[in-house]
Amino acid sequence: MTRTAIPRAAATDRGVGGNAALVIAGAASLSLSATFVKLADVTSGTAAFLRCLIALAALVPMALWELHRRGAMPVRLYPMAIGAGVFLGADYVMWTASILDVGASIATVLINVQVVVLPLIALVVDRTAIPRRFLMAVPCMLLGVALAGGLIGRTGADNALRGSILGITAGAAYAAYLFLNRRSTNTAPAIWSPRSAWPPHRQP
């Protein structure tokens, strides 16, 4: 028993460490997107279009594989999918415009207002309870966003106010995208094709 328990624990530790490394690498890669948008020197619409176009190279094969494995998506999920896509596109365009106005670093801070907006949407729509510690942290987060965007003080950017509003609105749009994506994920297993291997989930 002892001989088999030790390798299993070691394997578990390695698995956790490997997952953490992947998360860190993914976060580092995502954090560079604002810098690349700034260096590309194109309009916000062009940058958003190209980001989506490049993503299709990976997403189309994955979508075809899921279609083959699970069957067609139920019709009732299409409104959520379309709505999520609209919010994501709005996020891309507004965030890119924010980058051009206030810079990559500040725009990256502003869009994180999604951390505040997403739980509020879940509270209003799904009546999901918000932890008290989150409510205590919200004023600090909003103050940080206001300071970073120049809503309090000055940033030196020519279009600081417009860039800040666009960055915050982009964060709100991304929060709406995440909410609809979560709704779709929680709804799909109960109404998916019989070929689905997903376990059932409870509605939020």
mmCIF file with all atom_site columns, C-alpha atoms in Angstrom:
data_model
loop_
_atom_site.group_PDB
_atom_site.id
_atom_site.type_symbol
_atom_site.label_atom_id
_atom_site.label_alt_id
_atom_site.label_comp_id
_atom_site.label_asym_id
_atom_site.label_entity_id
_atom_site.label_seq_id
_atom_site.pdbx_PDB_ins_code
_atom_site.Cartn_x
_atom_site.Cartn_y
_atom_site.Cartn_z
_atom_site.occupancy
_atom_site.B_iso_or_equiv
_atom_site.pdbx_formal_charge
_atom_site.auth_seq_id
_atom_site.auth_comp_id
_atom_site.auth_asym_id
_atom_site.auth_atom_id
_atom_site.pdbx_PDB_model_num
ATOM 1   C CA . MET A 1 1   ? 0.000   0.000  0.000   1.00 0.00 ? 1   MET A CA 1
ATOM 2   C CA . THR A 1 2   ? 2.741   2.412  0.945   1.00 0.00 ? 2   THR A CA 1
ATOM 3   C CA . ARG A 1 3   ? 4.644   1.800  -2.260  1.00 0.00 ? 3   ARG A CA 1
ATOM 4   C CA . THR A 1 4   ? 1.683   2.631  -4.462  1.00 0.00 ? 4   THR A CA 1
ATOM 5   C CA . ALA A 1 5   ? 0.509   5.631  -2.424  1.00 0.00 ? 5   ALA A CA 1
ATOM 6   C CA . ILE A 1 6   ? 3.736   7.603  -2.766  1.00 0.00 ? 6   ILE A CA 1
ATOM 7   C CA . PRO A 1 7   ? 3.918   7.569  -6.588  1.00 0.00 ? 7   PRO A CA 1
ATOM 8   C CA . ARG A 1 8   ? 0.253   8.560  -6.781  1.00 0.00 ? 8   ARG A CA 1
ATOM 9   C CA . ALA A 1 9   ? 0.818   11.550 -4.518  1.00 0.00 ? 9   ALA A CA 1
ATOM 10  C CA . ALA A 1 10  ? 3.874   12.553 -6.510  1.00 0.00 ? 10  ALA A CA 1
ATOM 11  C CA . ALA A 1 11  ? 1.919   12.279 -9.732  1.00 0.00 ? 11  ALA A CA 1
ATOM 12  C CA . THR A 1 12  ? -0.837  14.426 -8.257  1.00 0.00 ? 12  THR A CA 1
ATOM 13  C CA . ASP A 1 13  ? 1.673   17.072 -7.204  1.00 0.00 ? 13  ASP A CA 1
ATOM 14  C CA . ARG A 1 14  ? 3.227   17.082 -10.643 1.00 0.00 ? 14  ARG A CA 1
ATOM 15  C CA . GLY A 1 15  ? -0.209  17.406 -12.211 1.00 0.00 ? 15  GLY A CA 1
ATOM 16  C CA . VAL A 1 16  ? -1.077  20.419 -10.067 1.00 0.00 ? 16  VAL A CA 1
ATOM 17  C CA . GLY A 1 17  ? 2.270   22.037 -10.811 1.00 0.00 ? 17  GLY A CA 1
ATOM 18  C CA . GLY A 1 18  ? 1.852   21.408 -14.525 1.00 0.00 ? 18  GLY A CA 1
ATOM 19  C CA . ASN A 1 19  ? -1.626  22.930 -14.532 1.00 0.00 ? 19  ASN A CA 1
ATOM 20  C CA . ALA A 1 20  ? -0.373  25.984 -12.653 1.00 0.00 ? 20  ALA A CA 1
ATOM 21  C CA . ALA A 1 21  ? 2.416   26.426 -15.203 1.00 0.00 ? 21  ALA A CA 1
ATOM 22  C CA . LEU A 1 22  ? -0.110  26.249 -18.055 1.00 0.00 ? 22  LEU A CA 1
ATOM 23  C CA . VAL A 1 23  ? -2.340  28.822 -16.360 1.00 0.00 ? 23  VAL A CA 1
ATOM 24  C CA . ILE A 1 24  ? 0.609   31.180 -15.827 1.00 0.00 ? 24  ILE A CA 1
ATOM 25  C CA . ALA A 1 25  ? 1.791   30.718 -19.418 1.00 0.00 ? 25  ALA A CA 1
ATOM 26  C CA . GLY A 1 26  ? -1.718  31.367 -20.733 1.00 0.00 ? 26  GLY A CA 1
ATOM 27  C CA . ALA A 1 27  ? -2.109  34.499 -18.618 1.00 0.00 ? 27  ALA A CA 1
ATOM 28  C CA . ALA A 1 28  ? 1.282   35.780 -19.770 1.00 0.00 ? 28  ALA A CA 1
ATOM 29  C CA . SER A 1 29  ? 0.337   35.200 -23.409 1.00 0.00 ? 29  SER A CA 1
ATOM 30  C CA . LEU A 1 30  ? -3.021  36.939 -23.014 1.00 0.00 ? 30  LEU A CA 1
ATOM 31  C CA . SER A 1 31  ? -1.424  39.901 -21.284 1.00 0.00 ? 31  SER A CA 1
ATOM 32  C CA . LEU A 1 32  ? 0.671   40.543 -24.404 1.00 0.00 ? 32  LEU A CA 1
ATOM 33  C CA . SER A 1 33  ? -2.371  40.970 -26.656 1.00 0.00 ? 33  SER A CA 1
ATOM 34  C CA . ALA A 1 34  ? -2.762  44.659 -25.760 1.00 0.00 ? 34  ALA A CA 1
ATOM 35  C CA . THR A 1 35  ? 0.899   45.282 -26.586 1.00 0.00 ? 35  THR A CA 1
ATOM 36  C CA . PHE A 1 36  ? 0.576   43.562 -29.963 1.00 0.00 ? 36  PHE A CA 1
ATOM 37  C CA . VAL A 1 37  ? -2.550  45.602 -30.764 1.00 0.00 ? 37  VAL A CA 1
ATOM 38  C CA . LYS A 1 38  ? -0.659  48.792 -29.970 1.00 0.00 ? 38  LYS A CA 1
ATOM 39  C CA . LEU A 1 39  ? 2.323   47.754 -32.117 1.00 0.00 ? 39  LEU A CA 1
ATOM 40  C CA . ALA A 1 40  ? 0.084   46.735 -35.034 1.00 0.00 ? 40  ALA A CA 1
ATOM 41  C CA . ASP A 1 41  ? -0.873  50.403 -35.595 1.00 0.00 ? 41  ASP A CA 1
ATOM 42  C CA . VAL A 1 42  ? -4.275  49.635 -37.161 1.00 0.00 ? 42  VAL A CA 1
ATOM 43  C CA . THR A 1 43  ? -7.815  50.792 -36.427 1.00 0.00 ? 43  THR A CA 1
ATOM 44  C CA . SER A 1 44  ? -9.815  49.162 -33.649 1.00 0.00 ? 44  SER A CA 1
ATOM 45  C CA . GLY A 1 45  ? -12.190 47.494 -36.122 1.00 0.00 ? 45  GLY A CA 1
ATOM 46  C CA . THR A 1 46  ? -9.324  46.031 -38.143 1.00 0.00 ? 46  THR A CA 1
ATOM 47  C CA . ALA A 1 47  ? -7.582  44.718 -35.025 1.00 0.00 ? 47  ALA A CA 1
ATOM 48  C CA . ALA A 1 48  ? -10.788 43.101 -33.748 1.00 0.00 ? 48  ALA A CA 1
ATOM 49  C CA . PHE A 1 49  ? -11.459 41.491 -37.141 1.00 0.00 ? 49  PHE A CA 1
ATOM 50  C CA . LEU A 1 50  ? -7.932  40.116 -37.415 1.00 0.00 ? 50  LEU A CA 1
ATOM 51  C CA . ARG A 1 51  ? -7.998  38.737 -33.858 1.00 0.00 ? 51  ARG A CA 1
ATOM 52  C CA . CYS A 1 52  ? -11.179 36.819 -34.658 1.00 0.00 ? 52  CYS A CA 1
ATOM 53  C CA . LEU A 1 53  ? -9.853  35.686 -38.030 1.00 0.00 ? 53  LEU A CA 1
ATOM 54  C CA . ILE A 1 54  ? -6.642  34.310 -36.512 1.00 0.00 ? 54  ILE A CA 1
ATOM 55  C CA . ALA A 1 55  ? -8.653  32.514 -33.812 1.00 0.00 ? 55  ALA A CA 1
ATOM 56  C CA . LEU A 1 56  ? -10.651 30.686 -36.483 1.00 0.00 ? 56  LEU A CA 1
ATOM 57  C CA . ALA A 1 57  ? -7.552  28.663 -37.398 1.00 0.00 ? 57  ALA A CA 1
ATOM 58  C CA . ALA A 1 58  ? -7.828  26.880 -34.052 1.00 0.00 ? 58  ALA A CA 1
ATOM 59  C CA . LEU A 1 59  ? -11.566 27.164 -33.379 1.00 0.00 ? 59  LEU A CA 1
ATOM 60  C CA . VAL A 1 60  ? -12.913 25.760 -36.670 1.00 0.00 ? 60  VAL A CA 1
ATOM 61  C CA . PRO A 1 61  ? -11.215 22.332 -36.311 1.00 0.00 ? 61  PRO A CA 1
ATOM 62  C CA . MET A 1 62  ? -12.339 22.186 -32.668 1.00 0.00 ? 62  MET A CA 1
ATOM 63  C CA . ALA A 1 63  ? -15.920 23.089 -33.622 1.00 0.00 ? 63  ALA A CA 1
ATOM 64  C CA . LEU A 1 64  ? -15.996 20.429 -36.356 1.00 0.00 ? 64  LEU A CA 1
ATOM 65  C CA . TRP A 1 65  ? -14.698 17.839 -33.922 1.00 0.00 ? 65  TRP A CA 1
ATOM 66  C CA . GLU A 1 66  ? -17.368 18.736 -31.347 1.00 0.00 ? 66  GLU A CA 1
ATOM 67  C CA . LEU A 1 67  ? -20.044 18.656 -34.057 1.00 0.00 ? 67  LEU A CA 1
ATOM 68  C CA . HIS A 1 68  ? -18.928 15.159 -35.054 1.00 0.00 ? 68  HIS A CA 1
ATOM 69  C CA . ARG A 1 69  ? -18.698 13.979 -31.442 1.00 0.00 ? 69  ARG A CA 1
ATOM 70  C CA . ARG A 1 70  ? -21.871 15.484 -29.952 1.00 0.00 ? 70  ARG A CA 1
ATOM 71  C CA . GLY A 1 71  ? -24.086 16.384 -32.872 1.00 0.00 ? 71  GLY A CA 1
ATOM 72  C CA . ALA A 1 72  ? -25.649 19.718 -33.749 1.00 0.00 ? 72  ALA A CA 1
ATOM 73  C CA . MET A 1 73  ? -26.200 22.329 -31.058 1.00 0.00 ? 73  MET A CA 1
ATOM 74  C CA . PRO A 1 74  ? -29.826 22.567 -29.840 1.00 0.00 ? 74  PRO A CA 1
ATOM 75  C CA . VAL A 1 75  ? -31.778 25.395 -31.444 1.00 0.00 ? 75  VAL A CA 1
ATOM 76  C CA . ARG A 1 76  ? -32.635 27.026 -28.104 1.00 0.00 ? 76  ARG A CA 1
ATOM 77  C CA . LEU A 1 77  ? -28.939 27.682 -27.477 1.00 0.00 ? 77  LEU A CA 1
ATOM 78  C CA . TYR A 1 78  ? -28.519 29.777 -30.616 1.00 0.00 ? 78  TYR A CA 1
ATOM 79  C CA . PRO A 1 79  ? -29.855 33.052 -29.122 1.00 0.00 ? 79  PRO A CA 1
ATOM 80  C CA . MET A 1 80  ? -27.354 32.786 -26.254 1.00 0.00 ? 80  MET A CA 1
ATOM 81  C CA . ALA A 1 81  ? -24.519 31.932 -28.640 1.00 0.00 ? 81  ALA A CA 1
ATOM 82  C CA . ILE A 1 82  ? -25.349 34.850 -30.945 1.00 0.00 ? 82  ILE A CA 1
ATOM 83  C CA . GLY A 1 83  ? -25.743 37.237 -28.019 1.00 0.00 ? 83  GLY A CA 1
ATOM 84  C CA . ALA A 1 84  ? -22.421 36.114 -26.539 1.00 0.00 ? 84  ALA A CA 1
ATOM 85  C CA . GLY A 1 85  ? -20.748 36.660 -29.915 1.00 0.00 ? 85  GLY A CA 1
ATOM 86  C CA . VAL A 1 86  ? -22.175 40.174 -30.198 1.00 0.00 ? 86  VAL A CA 1
ATOM 87  C CA . PHE A 1 87  ? -20.924 41.102 -26.727 1.00 0.00 ? 87  PHE A CA 1
ATOM 88  C CA . LEU A 1 88  ? -17.494 39.607 -27.440 1.00 0.00 ? 88  LEU A CA 1
ATOM 89  C CA . GLY A 1 89  ? -17.212 41.540 -30.708 1.00 0.00 ? 89  GLY A CA 1
ATOM 90  C CA . ALA A 1 90  ? -18.201 44.761 -28.941 1.00 0.00 ? 90  ALA A CA 1
ATOM 91  C CA . ASP A 1 91  ? -15.602 44.037 -26.281 1.00 0.00 ? 91  ASP A CA 1
ATOM 92  C CA . TYR A 1 92  ? -12.875 43.549 -28.891 1.00 0.00 ? 92  TYR A CA 1
ATOM 93  C CA . VAL A 1 93  ? -13.646 46.770 -30.751 1.00 0.00 ? 93  VAL A CA 1
ATOM 94  C CA . MET A 1 94  ? -14.049 48.984 -27.681 1.00 0.00 ? 94  MET A CA 1
ATOM 95  C CA . TRP A 1 95  ? -11.035 47.538 -25.886 1.00 0.00 ? 95  TRP A CA 1
ATOM 96  C CA . THR A 1 96  ? -8.833  48.059 -28.942 1.00 0.00 ? 96  THR A CA 1
ATOM 97  C CA . ALA A 1 97  ? -10.024 51.667 -29.167 1.00 0.00 ? 97  ALA A CA 1
ATOM 98  C CA . SER A 1 98  ? -9.227  52.043 -25.460 1.00 0.00 ? 98  SER A CA 1
ATOM 99  C CA . ILE A 1 99  ? -5.696  50.746 -26.058 1.00 0.00 ? 99  ILE A CA 1
ATOM 100 C CA . LEU A 1 100 ? -5.159  53.353 -28.754 1.00 0.00 ? 100 LEU A CA 1
ATOM 101 C CA . ASP A 1 101 ? -6.462  56.108 -26.468 1.00 0.00 ? 101 ASP A CA 1
ATOM 102 C CA . VAL A 1 102 ? -4.862  55.361 -23.091 1.00 0.00 ? 102 VAL A CA 1
ATOM 103 C CA . GLY A 1 103 ? -2.193  52.774 -23.839 1.00 0.00 ? 103 GLY A CA 1
ATOM 104 C CA . ALA A 1 104 ? -1.887  49.019 -23.447 1.00 0.00 ? 104 ALA A CA 1
ATOM 105 C CA . SER A 1 105 ? -1.159  48.874 -19.724 1.00 0.00 ? 105 SER A CA 1
ATOM 106 C CA . ILE A 1 106 ? -4.029  51.130 -18.585 1.00 0.00 ? 106 ILE A CA 1
ATOM 107 C CA . ALA A 1 107 ? -6.512  49.515 -20.981 1.00 0.00 ? 107 ALA A CA 1
ATOM 108 C CA . THR A 1 108 ? -5.601  46.109 -19.547 1.00 0.00 ? 108 THR A CA 1
ATOM 109 C CA . VAL A 1 109 ? -6.413  47.360 -16.044 1.00 0.00 ? 109 VAL A CA 1
ATOM 110 C CA . LEU A 1 110 ? -9.683  48.987 -17.116 1.00 0.00 ? 110 LEU A CA 1
ATOM 111 C CA . ILE A 1 111 ? -11.124 45.898 -18.770 1.00 0.00 ? 111 ILE A CA 1
ATOM 112 C CA . ASN A 1 112 ? -10.803 43.999 -15.498 1.00 0.00 ? 112 ASN A CA 1
ATOM 113 C CA . VAL A 1 113 ? -13.948 45.781 -14.341 1.00 0.00 ? 113 VAL A CA 1
ATOM 114 C CA . GLN A 1 114 ? -15.498 42.545 -15.649 1.00 0.00 ? 114 GLN A CA 1
ATOM 115 C CA . VAL A 1 115 ? -14.608 41.044 -12.242 1.00 0.00 ? 115 VAL A CA 1
ATOM 116 C CA . VAL A 1 116 ? -17.160 43.406 -10.680 1.00 0.00 ? 116 VAL A CA 1
ATOM 117 C CA . VAL A 1 117 ? -19.796 43.351 -13.424 1.00 0.00 ? 117 VAL A CA 1
ATOM 118 C CA . LEU A 1 118 ? -20.103 39.570 -13.885 1.00 0.00 ? 118 LEU A CA 1
ATOM 119 C CA . PRO A 1 119 ? -21.252 38.794 -10.309 1.00 0.00 ? 119 PRO A CA 1
ATOM 120 C CA . LEU A 1 120 ? -23.680 41.720 -10.476 1.00 0.00 ? 120 LEU A CA 1
ATOM 121 C CA . ILE A 1 121 ? -25.250 40.340 -13.665 1.00 0.00 ? 121 ILE A CA 1
ATOM 122 C CA . ALA A 1 122 ? -25.518 36.907 -12.034 1.00 0.00 ? 122 ALA A CA 1
ATOM 123 C CA . LEU A 1 123 ? -27.165 38.523 -9.008  1.00 0.00 ? 123 LEU A CA 1
ATOM 124 C CA . VAL A 1 124 ? -29.754 40.434 -11.032 1.00 0.00 ? 124 VAL A CA 1
ATOM 125 C CA . VAL A 1 125 ? -30.574 37.698 -13.567 1.00 0.00 ? 125 VAL A CA 1
ATOM 126 C CA . ASP A 1 126 ? -30.042 34.432 -11.675 1.00 0.00 ? 126 ASP A CA 1
ATOM 127 C CA . ARG A 1 127 ? -30.323 35.681 -8.082  1.00 0.00 ? 127 ARG A CA 1
ATOM 128 C CA . THR A 1 128 ? -26.862 34.268 -7.398  1.00 0.00 ? 128 THR A CA 1
ATOM 129 C CA . ALA A 1 129 ? -25.681 35.360 -3.964  1.00 0.00 ? 129 ALA A CA 1
ATOM 130 C CA . ILE A 1 130 ? -22.561 37.536 -3.785  1.00 0.00 ? 130 ILE A CA 1
ATOM 131 C CA . PRO A 1 131 ? -20.113 36.847 -0.945  1.00 0.00 ? 131 PRO A CA 1
ATOM 132 C CA . ARG A 1 132 ? -19.746 39.637 1.603   1.00 0.00 ? 132 ARG A CA 1
ATOM 133 C CA . ARG A 1 133 ? -15.973 39.784 1.119   1.00 0.00 ? 133 ARG A CA 1
ATOM 134 C CA . PHE A 1 134 ? -16.562 40.522 -2.571  1.00 0.00 ? 134 PHE A CA 1
ATOM 135 C CA . LEU A 1 135 ? -18.830 43.454 -1.712  1.00 0.00 ? 135 LEU A CA 1
ATOM 136 C CA . MET A 1 136 ? -16.147 44.771 0.637   1.00 0.00 ? 136 MET A CA 1
ATOM 137 C CA . ALA A 1 137 ? -13.527 44.565 -2.123  1.00 0.00 ? 137 ALA A CA 1
ATOM 138 C CA . VAL A 1 138 ? -15.623 46.244 -4.845  1.00 0.00 ? 138 VAL A CA 1
ATOM 139 C CA . PRO A 1 139 ? -14.933 49.869 -3.740  1.00 0.00 ? 139 PRO A CA 1
ATOM 140 C CA . CYS A 1 140 ? -11.180 49.197 -3.766  1.00 0.00 ? 140 CYS A CA 1
ATOM 141 C CA . MET A 1 141 ? -11.351 47.648 -7.229  1.00 0.00 ? 141 MET A CA 1
ATOM 142 C CA . LEU A 1 142 ? -13.425 50.514 -8.624  1.00 0.00 ? 142 LEU A CA 1
ATOM 143 C CA . LEU A 1 143 ? -11.067 53.065 -7.068  1.00 0.00 ? 143 LEU A CA 1
ATOM 144 C CA . GLY A 1 144 ? -8.114  51.326 -8.717  1.00 0.00 ? 144 GLY A CA 1
ATOM 145 C CA . VAL A 1 145 ? -9.885  51.380 -12.088 1.00 0.00 ? 145 VAL A CA 1
ATOM 146 C CA . ALA A 1 146 ? -10.697 55.080 -11.683 1.00 0.00 ? 146 ALA A CA 1
ATOM 147 C CA . LEU A 1 147 ? -7.096  55.931 -10.780 1.00 0.00 ? 147 LEU A CA 1
ATOM 148 C CA . ALA A 1 148 ? -5.653  53.844 -13.614 1.00 0.00 ? 148 ALA A CA 1
ATOM 149 C CA . GLY A 1 149 ? -7.978  55.356 -16.192 1.00 0.00 ? 149 GLY A CA 1
ATOM 150 C CA . GLY A 1 150 ? -7.441  58.944 -15.137 1.00 0.00 ? 150 GLY A CA 1
ATOM 151 C CA . LEU A 1 151 ? -11.007 59.451 -13.979 1.00 0.00 ? 151 LEU A CA 1
ATOM 152 C CA . ILE A 1 152 ? -9.342  60.602 -10.756 1.00 0.00 ? 152 ILE A CA 1
ATOM 153 C CA . GLY A 1 153 ? -6.159  62.559 -11.429 1.00 0.00 ? 153 GLY A CA 1
ATOM 154 C CA . ARG A 1 154 ? -4.399  62.657 -14.797 1.00 0.00 ? 154 ARG A CA 1
ATOM 155 C CA . THR A 1 155 ? -2.805  59.978 -16.957 1.00 0.00 ? 155 THR A CA 1
ATOM 156 C CA . GLY A 1 156 ? -1.148  62.183 -19.582 1.00 0.00 ? 156 GLY A CA 1
ATOM 157 C CA . ALA A 1 157 ? -3.109  60.561 -22.408 1.00 0.00 ? 157 ALA A CA 1
ATOM 158 C CA . ASP A 1 158 ? -4.813  62.870 -24.904 1.00 0.00 ? 158 ASP A CA 1
ATOM 159 C CA . ASN A 1 159 ? -8.101  60.949 -24.882 1.00 0.00 ? 159 ASN A CA 1
ATOM 160 C CA . ALA A 1 160 ? -8.016  59.603 -21.329 1.00 0.00 ? 160 ALA A CA 1
ATOM 161 C CA . LEU A 1 161 ? -11.731 60.047 -20.628 1.00 0.00 ? 161 LEU A CA 1
ATOM 162 C CA . ARG A 1 162 ? -12.889 58.468 -23.868 1.00 0.00 ? 162 ARG A CA 1
ATOM 163 C CA . GLY A 1 163 ? -10.380 55.621 -23.530 1.00 0.00 ? 163 GLY A CA 1
ATOM 164 C CA . SER A 1 164 ? -11.438 54.996 -19.943 1.00 0.00 ? 164 SER A CA 1
ATOM 165 C CA . ILE A 1 165 ? -15.123 54.857 -20.825 1.00 0.00 ? 165 ILE A CA 1
ATOM 166 C CA . LEU A 1 166 ? -14.416 52.509 -23.727 1.00 0.00 ? 166 LEU A CA 1
ATOM 167 C CA . GLY A 1 167 ? -12.209 50.276 -21.571 1.00 0.00 ? 167 GLY A CA 1
ATOM 168 C CA . ILE A 1 168 ? -14.801 50.031 -18.801 1.00 0.00 ? 168 ILE A CA 1
ATOM 169 C CA . THR A 1 169 ? -17.619 49.418 -21.288 1.00 0.00 ? 169 THR A CA 1
ATOM 170 C CA . ALA A 1 170 ? -15.503 46.730 -22.952 1.00 0.00 ? 170 ALA A CA 1
ATOM 171 C CA . GLY A 1 171 ? -15.106 45.045 -19.571 1.00 0.00 ? 171 GLY A CA 1
ATOM 172 C CA . ALA A 1 172 ? -18.868 45.138 -19.052 1.00 0.00 ? 172 ALA A CA 1
ATOM 173 C CA . ALA A 1 173 ? -19.435 43.634 -22.517 1.00 0.00 ? 173 ALA A CA 1
ATOM 174 C CA . TYR A 1 174 ? -16.953 40.874 -21.767 1.00 0.00 ? 174 TYR A CA 1
ATOM 175 C CA . ALA A 1 175 ? -18.739 40.157 -18.485 1.00 0.00 ? 175 ALA A CA 1
ATOM 176 C CA . ALA A 1 176 ? -22.004 39.773 -20.417 1.00 0.00 ? 176 ALA A CA 1
ATOM 177 C CA . TYR A 1 177 ? -20.238 37.396 -22.809 1.00 0.00 ? 177 TYR A CA 1
ATOM 178 C CA . LEU A 1 178 ? -18.964 35.298 -19.899 1.00 0.00 ? 178 LEU A CA 1
ATOM 179 C CA . PHE A 1 179 ? -22.413 35.224 -18.316 1.00 0.00 ? 179 PHE A CA 1
ATOM 180 C CA . LEU A 1 180 ? -24.104 34.007 -21.500 1.00 0.00 ? 180 LEU A CA 1
ATOM 181 C CA . ASN A 1 181 ? -21.330 31.474 -22.025 1.00 0.00 ? 181 ASN A CA 1
ATOM 182 C CA . ARG A 1 182 ? -21.882 30.169 -18.487 1.00 0.00 ? 182 ARG A CA 1
ATOM 183 C CA . ARG A 1 183 ? -25.639 30.053 -19.024 1.00 0.00 ? 183 ARG A CA 1
ATOM 184 C CA . SER A 1 184 ? -25.155 28.100 -22.248 1.00 0.00 ? 184 SER A CA 1
ATOM 185 C CA . THR A 1 185 ? -22.751 25.645 -20.613 1.00 0.00 ? 185 THR A CA 1
ATOM 186 C CA . ASN A 1 186 ? -25.133 24.975 -17.724 1.00 0.00 ? 186 ASN A CA 1
ATOM 187 C CA . THR A 1 187 ? -28.119 24.573 -20.029 1.00 0.00 ? 187 THR A CA 1
ATOM 188 C CA . ALA A 1 188 ? -26.543 22.486 -22.792 1.00 0.00 ? 188 ALA A CA 1
ATOM 189 C CA . PRO A 1 189 ? -26.028 19.137 -21.019 1.00 0.00 ? 189 PRO A CA 1
ATOM 190 C CA . ALA A 1 190 ? -29.729 18.760 -20.202 1.00 0.00 ? 190 ALA A CA 1
ATOM 191 C CA . ILE A 1 191 ? -30.910 19.260 -23.799 1.00 0.00 ? 191 ILE A CA 1
ATOM 192 C CA . TRP A 1 192 ? -27.943 18.062 -25.850 1.00 0.00 ? 192 TRP A CA 1
ATOM 193 C CA . SER A 1 193 ? -27.953 15.206 -28.319 1.00 0.00 ? 193 SER A CA 1
ATOM 194 C CA . PRO A 1 194 ? -28.207 11.657 -26.834 1.00 0.00 ? 194 PRO A CA 1
ATOM 195 C CA . ARG A 1 195 ? -24.663 11.151 -28.076 1.00 0.00 ? 195 ARG A CA 1
ATOM 196 C CA . SER A 1 196 ? -23.437 13.629 -25.496 1.00 0.00 ? 196 SER A CA 1
ATOM 197 C CA . ALA A 1 197 ? -21.051 12.290 -22.886 1.00 0.00 ? 197 ALA A CA 1
ATOM 198 C CA . TRP A 1 198 ? -21.426 15.326 -20.648 1.00 0.00 ? 198 TRP A CA 1
ATOM 199 C CA . PRO A 1 199 ? -22.734 14.742 -17.100 1.00 0.00 ? 199 PRO A CA 1
ATOM 200 C CA . PRO A 1 200 ? -25.917 16.615 -16.173 1.00 0.00 ? 200 PRO A CA 1
ATOM 201 C CA . HIS A 1 201 ? -25.605 20.010 -14.499 1.00 0.00 ? 201 HIS A CA 1
ATOM 202 C CA . ARG A 1 202 ? -28.103 21.784 -12.343 1.00 0.00 ? 202 ARG A CA 1
ATOM 203 C CA . GLN A 1 203 ? -29.480 25.094 -13.457 1.00 0.00 ? 203 GLN A CA 1
ATOM 204 C CA . PRO A 1 204 ? -27.969 28.009 -11.514 1.00 0.00 ? 204 PRO A CA 1
#
